[in-house]
Amino acid sequence: MSGTTVVVSYRVLLDQVDTALREIGALIATVQATEPDCHGITMLQDANELTRITLIERWPSQELFLGPHMQQPHIQLFIQAAGTFLAGPPEISFWNTVSSV
């Protein structure tokens, strides 16, 4: 599948891990239910450092992720609320699939 893989890495406040997992999980469910351009999201939690949460997302392009997706009301509400359970803004990177040569 062509497109872009988006890796979103969160650092969670130590005493807010359960809240962060619940809120991020709810956001994932909303994105997958309401944004047809999203081709899947997987949430990962570091096995040794539970305050590290990473999302692996599939989108048709970086532009769709940064544009229409980031402007969705549910994304904006999440960003506003995230300061209560995240240690700072996420690190977001964009990855392309490389075909074997």
Short mmCIF file of N, CA, C and O in Angstrom, two decimals:
data_model
loop_
_atom_site.label_atom_id
_atom_site.label_comp_id
_atom_site.label_asym_id
_atom_site.label_seq_id
_atom_site.Cartn_x
_atom_site.Cartn_y
_atom_site.Cartn_z
N MET A 1 0.85 -1.18 0.00
CA MET A 1 0.00 0.00 0.00
C MET A 1 0.89 1.24 0.00
O MET A 1 1.81 1.35 0.79
N SER A 2 0.63 2.15 -0.91
CA SER A 2 1.39 3.39 -0.92
C SER A 2 0.80 4.32 0.13
O SER A 2 -0.22 4.04 0.73
N GLY A 3 1.42 5.44 0.30
CA GLY A 3 0.96 6.41 1.29
C GLY A 3 2.06 6.72 2.26
O GLY A 3 3.24 6.46 2.00
N THR A 4 1.67 7.28 3.36
CA THR A 4 2.61 7.73 4.38
C THR A 4 2.30 7.05 5.70
O THR A 4 1.14 6.93 6.08
N THR A 5 3.35 6.62 6.37
CA THR A 5 3.21 6.14 7.74
C THR A 5 3.60 7.29 8.65
O THR A 5 4.67 7.88 8.49
N VAL A 6 2.72 7.62 9.57
CA VAL A 6 2.97 8.70 10.52
C VAL A 6 3.25 8.06 11.88
O VAL A 6 2.48 7.22 12.35
N VAL A 7 4.36 8.45 12.49
CA VAL A 7 4.74 7.95 13.81
C VAL A 7 4.60 9.12 14.79
O VAL A 7 5.25 10.15 14.63
N VAL A 8 3.71 8.95 15.76
CA VAL A 8 3.44 9.98 16.76
C VAL A 8 3.90 9.44 18.10
O VAL A 8 3.38 8.42 18.58
N SER A 9 4.88 10.10 18.71
CA SER A 9 5.44 9.63 19.98
C SER A 9 5.07 10.59 21.11
O SER A 9 5.37 11.79 21.03
N TYR A 10 4.42 10.04 22.12
CA TYR A 10 3.98 10.82 23.28
C TYR A 10 4.81 10.47 24.50
O TYR A 10 5.20 9.32 24.69
N ARG A 11 5.02 11.46 25.34
CA ARG A 11 5.55 11.26 26.69
C ARG A 11 4.41 11.62 27.64
O ARG A 11 3.85 12.71 27.56
N VAL A 12 4.09 10.71 28.53
CA VAL A 12 2.95 10.86 29.43
C VAL A 12 3.44 11.21 30.82
O VAL A 12 4.49 10.72 31.27
N LEU A 13 2.70 12.07 31.52
CA LEU A 13 3.02 12.36 32.92
C LEU A 13 2.89 11.06 33.72
O LEU A 13 1.95 10.27 33.50
N LEU A 14 3.83 10.82 34.61
CA LEU A 14 3.93 9.55 35.33
C LEU A 14 2.63 9.12 35.99
O LEU A 14 2.24 7.96 35.91
N ASP A 15 1.93 10.05 36.62
CA ASP A 15 0.70 9.68 37.34
C ASP A 15 -0.55 9.73 36.45
O ASP A 15 -1.66 9.62 36.94
N GLN A 16 -0.36 9.89 35.14
CA GLN A 16 -1.50 10.02 34.23
C GLN A 16 -1.53 8.97 33.12
O GLN A 16 -2.21 9.15 32.11
N VAL A 17 -0.80 7.88 33.29
CA VAL A 17 -0.71 6.85 32.24
C VAL A 17 -2.08 6.28 31.89
O VAL A 17 -2.44 6.19 30.72
N ASP A 18 -2.87 5.91 32.90
CA ASP A 18 -4.19 5.34 32.62
C ASP A 18 -5.08 6.33 31.89
O ASP A 18 -5.78 5.97 30.94
N THR A 19 -5.05 7.58 32.31
CA THR A 19 -5.85 8.62 31.65
C THR A 19 -5.39 8.79 30.21
O THR A 19 -6.23 8.86 29.29
N ALA A 20 -4.09 8.84 29.99
CA ALA A 20 -3.57 9.02 28.64
C ALA A 20 -3.98 7.86 27.73
O ALA A 20 -4.43 8.08 26.60
N LEU A 21 -3.85 6.64 28.21
CA LEU A 21 -4.25 5.48 27.41
C LEU A 21 -5.73 5.54 27.05
O LEU A 21 -6.11 5.26 25.92
N ARG A 22 -6.55 5.92 28.01
CA ARG A 22 -7.99 6.02 27.77
C ARG A 22 -8.31 7.13 26.76
O ARG A 22 -9.06 6.92 25.81
N GLU A 23 -7.71 8.30 26.93
CA GLU A 23 -7.99 9.44 26.05
C GLU A 23 -7.45 9.21 24.63
O GLU A 23 -8.13 9.53 23.65
N ILE A 24 -6.25 8.68 24.53
CA ILE A 24 -5.69 8.40 23.21
C ILE A 24 -6.49 7.29 22.53
O ILE A 24 -6.77 7.36 21.33
N GLY A 25 -6.89 6.28 23.28
CA GLY A 25 -7.72 5.21 22.73
C GLY A 25 -9.05 5.73 22.21
O GLY A 25 -9.51 5.33 21.13
N ALA A 26 -9.67 6.64 22.95
CA ALA A 26 -10.94 7.23 22.51
C ALA A 26 -10.73 8.06 21.24
O ALA A 26 -11.55 8.03 20.32
N LEU A 27 -9.62 8.78 21.18
CA LEU A 27 -9.32 9.58 19.99
C LEU A 27 -9.13 8.68 18.78
O LEU A 27 -9.65 8.95 17.69
N ILE A 28 -8.39 7.59 18.95
CA ILE A 28 -8.17 6.64 17.84
C ILE A 28 -9.51 6.12 17.33
O ILE A 28 -9.75 6.07 16.12
N ALA A 29 -10.39 5.74 18.24
CA ALA A 29 -11.70 5.21 17.84
C ALA A 29 -12.48 6.25 17.04
O ALA A 29 -13.10 5.93 16.02
N THR A 30 -12.44 7.51 17.46
CA THR A 30 -13.15 8.58 16.76
C THR A 30 -12.55 8.82 15.38
O THR A 30 -13.27 8.93 14.39
N VAL A 31 -11.23 8.88 15.30
CA VAL A 31 -10.57 9.10 14.01
C VAL A 31 -10.93 7.98 13.04
O VAL A 31 -11.32 8.22 11.90
N GLN A 32 -10.82 6.75 13.50
CA GLN A 32 -11.09 5.61 12.61
C GLN A 32 -12.57 5.55 12.20
O GLN A 32 -12.89 5.09 11.11
N ALA A 33 -13.47 6.03 13.04
CA ALA A 33 -14.90 5.99 12.73
C ALA A 33 -15.35 7.16 11.84
O ALA A 33 -16.34 7.02 11.13
N THR A 34 -14.62 8.28 11.89
CA THR A 34 -15.12 9.48 11.21
C THR A 34 -14.23 10.01 10.09
O THR A 34 -14.65 10.90 9.36
N GLU A 35 -13.01 9.50 9.98
CA GLU A 35 -12.09 10.01 8.96
C GLU A 35 -11.73 8.90 7.98
O GLU A 35 -10.83 8.11 8.23
N PRO A 36 -12.42 8.85 6.85
CA PRO A 36 -12.18 7.76 5.89
C PRO A 36 -10.78 7.75 5.29
O PRO A 36 -10.34 6.72 4.78
N ASP A 37 -10.06 8.87 5.35
CA ASP A 37 -8.69 8.89 4.82
C ASP A 37 -7.71 8.14 5.71
O ASP A 37 -6.62 7.78 5.28
N CYS A 38 -8.07 7.91 6.96
CA CYS A 38 -7.20 7.17 7.88
C CYS A 38 -7.29 5.69 7.53
O CYS A 38 -8.37 5.11 7.52
N HIS A 39 -6.15 5.08 7.26
CA HIS A 39 -6.11 3.67 6.88
C HIS A 39 -5.64 2.77 8.01
O HIS A 39 -5.16 1.67 7.77
N GLY A 40 -5.74 3.26 9.24
CA GLY A 40 -5.42 2.43 10.39
C GLY A 40 -4.48 3.12 11.37
O GLY A 40 -3.63 3.91 10.97
N ILE A 41 -4.69 2.82 12.64
CA ILE A 41 -3.84 3.35 13.71
C ILE A 41 -3.57 2.22 14.69
O ILE A 41 -4.48 1.53 15.12
N THR A 42 -2.31 2.05 15.05
CA THR A 42 -1.90 1.09 16.08
C THR A 42 -1.27 1.87 17.23
O THR A 42 -0.40 2.71 16.99
N MET A 43 -1.72 1.60 18.45
CA MET A 43 -1.12 2.24 19.62
C MET A 43 -0.18 1.25 20.29
O MET A 43 -0.54 0.10 20.54
N LEU A 44 1.03 1.72 20.59
CA LEU A 44 2.04 0.92 21.26
C LEU A 44 2.45 1.60 22.55
O LEU A 44 2.53 2.83 22.61
N GLN A 45 2.73 0.80 23.57
CA GLN A 45 3.25 1.32 24.83
C GLN A 45 4.59 0.64 25.10
O GLN A 45 4.68 -0.60 25.02
N ASP A 46 5.60 1.43 25.41
CA ASP A 46 6.93 0.89 25.69
C ASP A 46 6.83 -0.09 26.86
O ASP A 46 6.27 0.25 27.91
N ALA A 47 7.35 -1.29 26.67
CA ALA A 47 7.26 -2.33 27.69
C ALA A 47 8.08 -2.01 28.93
O ALA A 47 7.78 -2.50 30.02
N ASN A 48 9.12 -1.17 28.78
CA ASN A 48 10.00 -0.87 29.91
C ASN A 48 9.81 0.54 30.46
O ASN A 48 10.27 0.83 31.56
N GLU A 49 9.18 1.39 29.70
CA GLU A 49 8.96 2.78 30.13
C GLU A 49 7.51 3.12 29.79
O GLU A 49 7.21 3.63 28.71
N LEU A 50 6.60 2.83 30.71
CA LEU A 50 5.17 2.91 30.45
C LEU A 50 4.67 4.32 30.11
O LEU A 50 3.55 4.46 29.62
N THR A 51 5.49 5.32 30.33
CA THR A 51 5.09 6.69 30.01
C THR A 51 5.36 7.04 28.54
O THR A 51 5.12 8.17 28.13
N ARG A 52 5.85 6.09 27.78
CA ARG A 52 6.08 6.32 26.34
C ARG A 52 5.01 5.58 25.54
O ARG A 52 4.90 4.36 25.62
N ILE A 53 4.24 6.35 24.78
CA ILE A 53 3.19 5.79 23.93
C ILE A 53 3.46 6.25 22.50
O ILE A 53 3.76 7.43 22.26
N THR A 54 3.36 5.33 21.57
CA THR A 54 3.61 5.63 20.16
C THR A 54 2.42 5.18 19.34
O THR A 54 1.88 4.09 19.56
N LEU A 55 2.03 6.02 18.39
CA LEU A 55 1.00 5.66 17.43
C LEU A 55 1.66 5.46 16.07
O LEU A 55 2.51 6.25 15.67
N ILE A 56 1.25 4.40 15.39
CA ILE A 56 1.67 4.15 14.02
C ILE A 56 0.40 4.33 13.18
O ILE A 56 -0.55 3.55 13.33
N GLU A 57 0.39 5.35 12.33
CA GLU A 57 -0.80 5.68 11.56
C GLU A 57 -0.52 5.59 10.07
O GLU A 57 0.58 5.90 9.63
N ARG A 58 -1.52 5.18 9.31
CA ARG A 58 -1.41 5.10 7.85
C ARG A 58 -2.34 6.13 7.22
O ARG A 58 -3.54 6.14 7.51
N TRP A 59 -1.77 7.00 6.39
CA TRP A 59 -2.50 8.06 5.70
C TRP A 59 -2.08 8.09 4.24
O TRP A 59 -0.96 7.72 3.91
N PRO A 60 -2.97 8.56 3.35
CA PRO A 60 -2.60 8.65 1.94
C PRO A 60 -1.43 9.60 1.69
O PRO A 60 -0.64 9.38 0.78
N SER A 61 -1.32 10.66 2.51
CA SER A 61 -0.23 11.62 2.32
C SER A 61 0.02 12.40 3.60
O SER A 61 -0.86 12.50 4.47
N GLN A 62 1.19 12.98 3.67
CA GLN A 62 1.54 13.86 4.79
C GLN A 62 0.61 15.07 4.80
O GLN A 62 0.20 15.55 5.86
N GLU A 63 0.26 15.56 3.61
CA GLU A 63 -0.59 16.75 3.50
C GLU A 63 -1.98 16.51 4.09
O GLU A 63 -2.53 17.39 4.75
N LEU A 64 -2.55 15.31 3.86
CA LEU A 64 -3.86 15.01 4.44
C LEU A 64 -3.79 14.93 5.96
O LEU A 64 -4.72 15.35 6.66
N PHE A 65 -2.70 14.39 6.48
CA PHE A 65 -2.54 14.31 7.93
C PHE A 65 -2.42 15.70 8.53
O PHE A 65 -3.11 16.05 9.49
N LEU A 66 -1.53 16.52 7.96
CA LEU A 66 -1.27 17.84 8.52
C LEU A 66 -2.39 18.84 8.25
O LEU A 66 -2.58 19.78 9.03
N GLY A 67 -3.13 18.64 7.18
CA GLY A 67 -4.20 19.57 6.81
C GLY A 67 -5.53 19.18 7.40
O GLY A 67 -5.83 19.48 8.57
N PRO A 68 -6.37 18.48 6.61
CA PRO A 68 -7.73 18.16 7.06
C PRO A 68 -7.80 17.40 8.39
O PRO A 68 -8.63 17.71 9.24
N HIS A 69 -6.92 16.43 8.58
CA HIS A 69 -6.97 15.65 9.83
C HIS A 69 -6.72 16.53 11.05
O HIS A 69 -7.48 16.49 12.02
N MET A 70 -5.68 17.33 11.01
CA MET A 70 -5.33 18.15 12.17
C MET A 70 -6.35 19.24 12.46
O MET A 70 -6.38 19.78 13.57
N GLN A 71 -7.20 19.56 11.50
CA GLN A 71 -8.22 20.59 11.70
C GLN A 71 -9.54 20.03 12.23
O GLN A 71 -10.45 20.80 12.56
N GLN A 72 -9.65 18.72 12.33
CA GLN A 72 -10.89 18.10 12.82
C GLN A 72 -11.17 18.56 14.25
O GLN A 72 -10.25 18.69 15.08
N PRO A 73 -12.44 18.81 14.59
CA PRO A 73 -12.79 19.23 15.95
C PRO A 73 -12.29 18.28 17.02
O PRO A 73 -11.82 18.72 18.08
N HIS A 74 -12.36 16.96 16.78
CA HIS A 74 -11.91 16.01 17.81
C HIS A 74 -10.41 16.09 18.03
O HIS A 74 -9.93 15.88 19.15
N ILE A 75 -9.65 16.42 17.00
CA ILE A 75 -8.20 16.60 17.16
C ILE A 75 -7.91 17.86 17.96
O ILE A 75 -7.09 17.87 18.89
N GLN A 76 -8.60 18.93 17.63
CA GLN A 76 -8.40 20.20 18.34
C GLN A 76 -8.78 20.08 19.81
O GLN A 76 -8.07 20.60 20.68
N LEU A 77 -9.87 19.37 20.11
CA LEU A 77 -10.26 19.15 21.51
C LEU A 77 -9.22 18.32 22.24
O LEU A 77 -8.89 18.60 23.41
N PHE A 78 -8.69 17.29 21.58
CA PHE A 78 -7.65 16.46 22.20
C PHE A 78 -6.41 17.30 22.52
O PHE A 78 -5.86 17.21 23.61
N ILE A 79 -5.99 18.13 21.58
CA ILE A 79 -4.81 18.98 21.78
C ILE A 79 -5.02 19.90 22.99
O ILE A 79 -4.12 20.06 23.81
N GLN A 80 -6.22 20.46 23.10
CA GLN A 80 -6.50 21.36 24.24
C GLN A 80 -6.47 20.63 25.57
O GLN A 80 -6.00 21.17 26.57
N ALA A 81 -6.95 19.39 25.60
CA ALA A 81 -7.02 18.62 26.85
C ALA A 81 -5.71 17.92 27.20
O ALA A 81 -5.47 17.57 28.36
N ALA A 82 -4.85 17.70 26.21
CA ALA A 82 -3.67 16.85 26.38
C ALA A 82 -2.69 17.36 27.43
O ALA A 82 -1.96 16.56 28.02
N GLY A 83 -2.67 18.63 27.70
CA GLY A 83 -1.75 19.18 28.69
C GLY A 83 -1.97 18.64 30.09
O GLY A 83 -1.08 18.71 30.94
N THR A 84 -3.14 18.06 30.34
CA THR A 84 -3.40 17.52 31.67
C THR A 84 -2.81 16.13 31.88
O THR A 84 -2.70 15.67 33.00
N PHE A 85 -2.42 15.45 30.77
CA PHE A 85 -1.87 14.10 30.92
C PHE A 85 -0.59 13.85 30.12
O PHE A 85 0.06 12.84 30.32
N LEU A 86 -0.23 14.76 29.23
CA LEU A 86 1.02 14.60 28.48
C LEU A 86 2.09 15.53 29.02
O LEU A 86 1.80 16.64 29.49
N ALA A 87 3.35 15.11 28.91
CA ALA A 87 4.47 15.90 29.41
C ALA A 87 4.88 17.00 28.43
O ALA A 87 5.71 17.83 28.76
N GLY A 88 4.31 17.01 27.26
CA GLY A 88 4.64 18.02 26.25
C GLY A 88 4.03 17.61 24.93
O GLY A 88 3.34 16.59 24.84
N PRO A 89 4.29 18.38 23.89
CA PRO A 89 3.74 18.03 22.58
C PRO A 89 4.38 16.75 22.04
O PRO A 89 5.51 16.42 22.40
N PRO A 90 3.67 16.04 21.17
CA PRO A 90 4.23 14.81 20.63
C PRO A 90 5.32 15.09 19.61
O PRO A 90 5.40 16.19 19.04
N GLU A 91 6.14 14.10 19.39
CA GLU A 91 7.09 14.12 18.27
C GLU A 91 6.39 13.40 17.12
O GLU A 91 5.92 12.28 17.29
N ILE A 92 6.30 14.06 15.97
CA ILE A 92 5.63 13.49 14.82
C ILE A 92 6.62 13.37 13.68
O ILE A 92 7.32 14.34 13.35
N SER A 93 6.70 12.17 13.08
CA SER A 93 7.58 11.98 11.93
C SER A 93 6.81 11.24 10.84
O SER A 93 5.84 10.54 11.11
N PHE A 94 7.28 11.40 9.61
CA PHE A 94 6.61 10.85 8.44
C PHE A 94 7.55 9.89 7.73
O PHE A 94 8.72 10.22 7.51
N TRP A 95 7.03 8.72 7.37
CA TRP A 95 7.85 7.65 6.83
C TRP A 95 7.23 7.13 5.53
O TRP A 95 6.01 6.99 5.42
N ASN A 96 8.08 6.83 4.55
CA ASN A 96 7.66 6.23 3.30
C ASN A 96 8.12 4.78 3.26
O ASN A 96 9.21 4.45 3.74
N THR A 97 7.31 3.92 2.67
CA THR A 97 7.69 2.53 2.49
C THR A 97 8.76 2.44 1.41
O THR A 97 8.66 3.09 0.38
N VAL A 98 9.78 1.63 1.69
CA VAL A 98 10.87 1.43 0.72
C VAL A 98 10.74 0.03 0.16
O VAL A 98 10.69 -0.95 0.91
N SER A 99 10.64 -0.04 -1.15
CA SER A 99 10.58 -1.36 -1.80
C SER A 99 11.97 -1.98 -1.78
O SER A 99 12.97 -1.29 -1.94
N SER A 100 12.01 -3.30 -1.60
CA SER A 100 13.32 -3.96 -1.64
C SER A 100 13.87 -3.92 -3.06
O SER A 100 13.13 -3.96 -4.03
N VAL A 101 15.17 -3.83 -3.17
CA VAL A 101 15.81 -3.67 -4.48
C VAL A 101 16.19 -5.01 -5.07
O VAL A 101 16.52 -5.93 -4.45
#
